Amino acid sequence: MPRATSERFSRAHQPSVKKAEAKSSNSMTNPLFNTARFGQHILKNTATAQKIVDAANLKPTDKVLEVGPGTGNLTVKILEKAKHVTAVEMDPRMAAEVIKRVQGTPEQHKLEVMIGDAIKVDFPYFEVCISNTPYQISSPLTFRLLSHRPLFRVAILMFQREFAQRLIARPGTALWSRLSANVQLYSKVDNIINVSRNDFRPPPKVESSVIRLVPIDPPPPVKFEEFDGMNRIIFSRPNKTIRGNFQAQGVMKMLEQNRRTWHAAQELMIDDTPINIIVDKVLEEVEFTETRASKMDVDDLLKLLAAFHEAGIHFS
């Protein structure tokens, strides 16, 4: 039989039971499973499921991580092509349904089901990740995958369309954001297909898209907390000048504290030059004083971060 392992059960992504019970009896729910508890929508369109699996270009030797298998509509198609599948599912009843679907088939020994929160469980080794992602864990799952080692080959991920569009956005477009820059620092990402809300049971209120995420190998030698810390400042108002964002309340105080902490840790002397003077000098040297984050690509952001580090300014 396929193995089911149980991690510590977490209700981190569950809405209140009382709130769920208070909903109208005629609301859209899955008649077999309380999918609303976990923010899940079961993919029912078999043609769409096949397109998702095909996009992964699976090899017979691949070990696959599937997040949110639901009742197994994607799982059974993945098992036809891969060597092994580890499916991570929050709902024990859905996990049981996935196992039941492959019992007595040649694929039953290729499946392991882990019951638990995909943001917290320990992932096994895998080359490919495929996920019909519960929307509320889209961002934490994305960054957990990007920080996973060893690097996987590719991830095929279903997201709410607006979130997917932000992942693939380019500099100078309306959706280019801190999220876009942070993800594209570590990966190449593109849109594969758009998915209608009617392909799900129950149908979500929004449309969905499937994206392909390929980690950059080797990853850039940049500390994520530093890159994200700087982006948090300059993307707070992406259409304002970089200098203007650094002048926001509390920013200079935070940078001065970071500067003193970093110099102390390195056992270096610190001069008395005001932090705002140092920041202005850095921006002038790299010619980004009047630039806006909405127009800066990843290379621009890395150039700016390196200049700040050279001046002894850090963001984490």
Tab-separated table of N, CA and C in Angstrom, residues 138 157-169 175 179-180 184 189-194 207-211:
chain	number	residue	atom	x	y	z
A	138	SER	N	0.281	30.733	-1.132
A	138	SER	CA	1.017	30.933	-2.386
A	138	SER	C	2.401	31.524	-2.161
A	157	LEU	N	3.299	25.317	-10.902
A	157	LEU	CA	2.490	25.760	-9.765
A	157	LEU	C	1.235	26.486	-10.239
A	158	MET	N	0.088	26.091	-9.674
A	158	MET	CA	-1.179	26.767	-9.938
A	158	MET	C	-1.384	27.841	-8.880
A	159	PHE	N	-1.652	29.068	-9.326
A	159	PHE	CA	-1.887	30.185	-8.413
A	159	PHE	C	-3.101	30.991	-8.864
A	160	GLN	N	-3.603	31.810	-7.955
A	160	GLN	CA	-4.556	32.836	-8.338
A	160	GLN	C	-3.907	33.686	-9.426
A	161	ARG	N	-4.661	34.049	-10.464
A	161	ARG	CA	-4.060	34.683	-11.636
A	161	ARG	C	-3.330	35.977	-11.297
A	162	GLU	N	-3.886	36.791	-10.419
A	162	GLU	CA	-3.235	38.052	-10.071
A	162	GLU	C	-1.875	37.810	-9.434
A	163	PHE	N	-1.782	36.801	-8.561
A	163	PHE	CA	-0.508	36.473	-7.938
A	163	PHE	C	0.476	35.978	-8.987
A	164	ALA	N	0.012	35.111	-9.874
A	164	ALA	CA	0.878	34.594	-10.943
A	164	ALA	C	1.401	35.717	-11.830
A	165	GLN	N	0.545	36.677	-12.144
A	165	GLN	CA	0.962	37.791	-12.993
A	165	GLN	C	2.009	38.654	-12.311
A	166	ARG	N	1.927	38.780	-10.995
A	166	ARG	CA	2.948	39.532	-10.266
A	166	ARG	C	4.283	38.792	-10.279
A	167	LEU	N	4.243	37.460	-10.255
A	167	LEU	CA	5.483	36.682	-10.290
A	167	LEU	C	6.229	36.883	-11.609
A	168	ILE	N	5.507	36.962	-12.708
A	168	ILE	CA	6.139	37.019	-14.019
A	168	ILE	C	6.273	38.444	-14.549
A	169	ALA	N	5.823	39.440	-13.771
A	169	ALA	CA	5.839	40.838	-14.223
A	169	ALA	C	7.259	41.300	-14.545
A	175	LEU	N	2.518	45.709	-12.634
A	175	LEU	CA	2.561	44.666	-11.610
A	175	LEU	C	3.974	44.356	-11.114
A	179	LEU	N	7.717	41.473	-4.795
A	179	LEU	CA	7.541	40.037	-4.998
A	179	LEU	C	8.185	39.606	-6.307
A	180	SER	N	7.925	40.334	-7.376
A	180	SER	CA	8.500	39.994	-8.692
A	180	SER	C	10.018	39.947	-8.617
A	184	GLN	N	12.392	36.643	-9.032
A	184	GLN	CA	13.224	36.583	-10.235
A	184	GLN	C	14.714	36.705	-9.944
A	189	VAL	N	10.861	32.506	-14.362
A	189	VAL	CA	9.454	32.151	-14.199
A	189	VAL	C	8.657	32.625	-15.400
A	190	ASP	N	7.746	31.773	-15.884
A	190	ASP	CA	6.901	32.162	-17.002
A	190	ASP	C	5.526	31.520	-16.869
A	191	ASN	N	4.572	32.096	-17.560
A	191	ASN	CA	3.196	31.601	-17.533
A	191	ASN	C	3.026	30.473	-18.539
A	192	ILE	N	2.331	29.419	-18.122
A	192	ILE	CA	2.108	28.280	-19.025
A	192	ILE	C	0.695	28.323	-19.601
A	193	ILE	N	-0.300	28.285	-18.716
A	193	ILE	CA	-1.693	28.316	-19.164
A	193	ILE	C	-2.533	29.102	-18.165
A	194	ASN	N	-3.613	29.663	-18.660
A	194	ASN	CA	-4.630	30.249	-17.801
A	194	ASN	C	-5.733	29.213	-17.598
A	207	GLU	N	-10.010	33.767	-11.226
A	207	GLU	CA	-9.396	32.913	-12.235
A	207	GLU	C	-8.003	32.490	-11.768
A	208	SER	N	-7.482	31.446	-12.395
A	208	SER	CA	-6.179	30.909	-11.997
A	208	SER	C	-5.233	30.850	-13.183
A	209	SER	N	-3.954	30.704	-12.880
A	209	SER	CA	-2.928	30.515	-13.909
A	209	SER	C	-1.905	29.510	-13.408
A	210	VAL	N	-1.280	28.823	-14.337
A	210	VAL	CA	-0.212	27.877	-14.014
A	210	VAL	C	1.099	28.468	-14.499
A	211	ILE	N	2.082	28.524	-13.600
A	211	ILE	CA	3.388	29.067	-13.965
A	211	ILE	C	4.460	27.993	-13.850
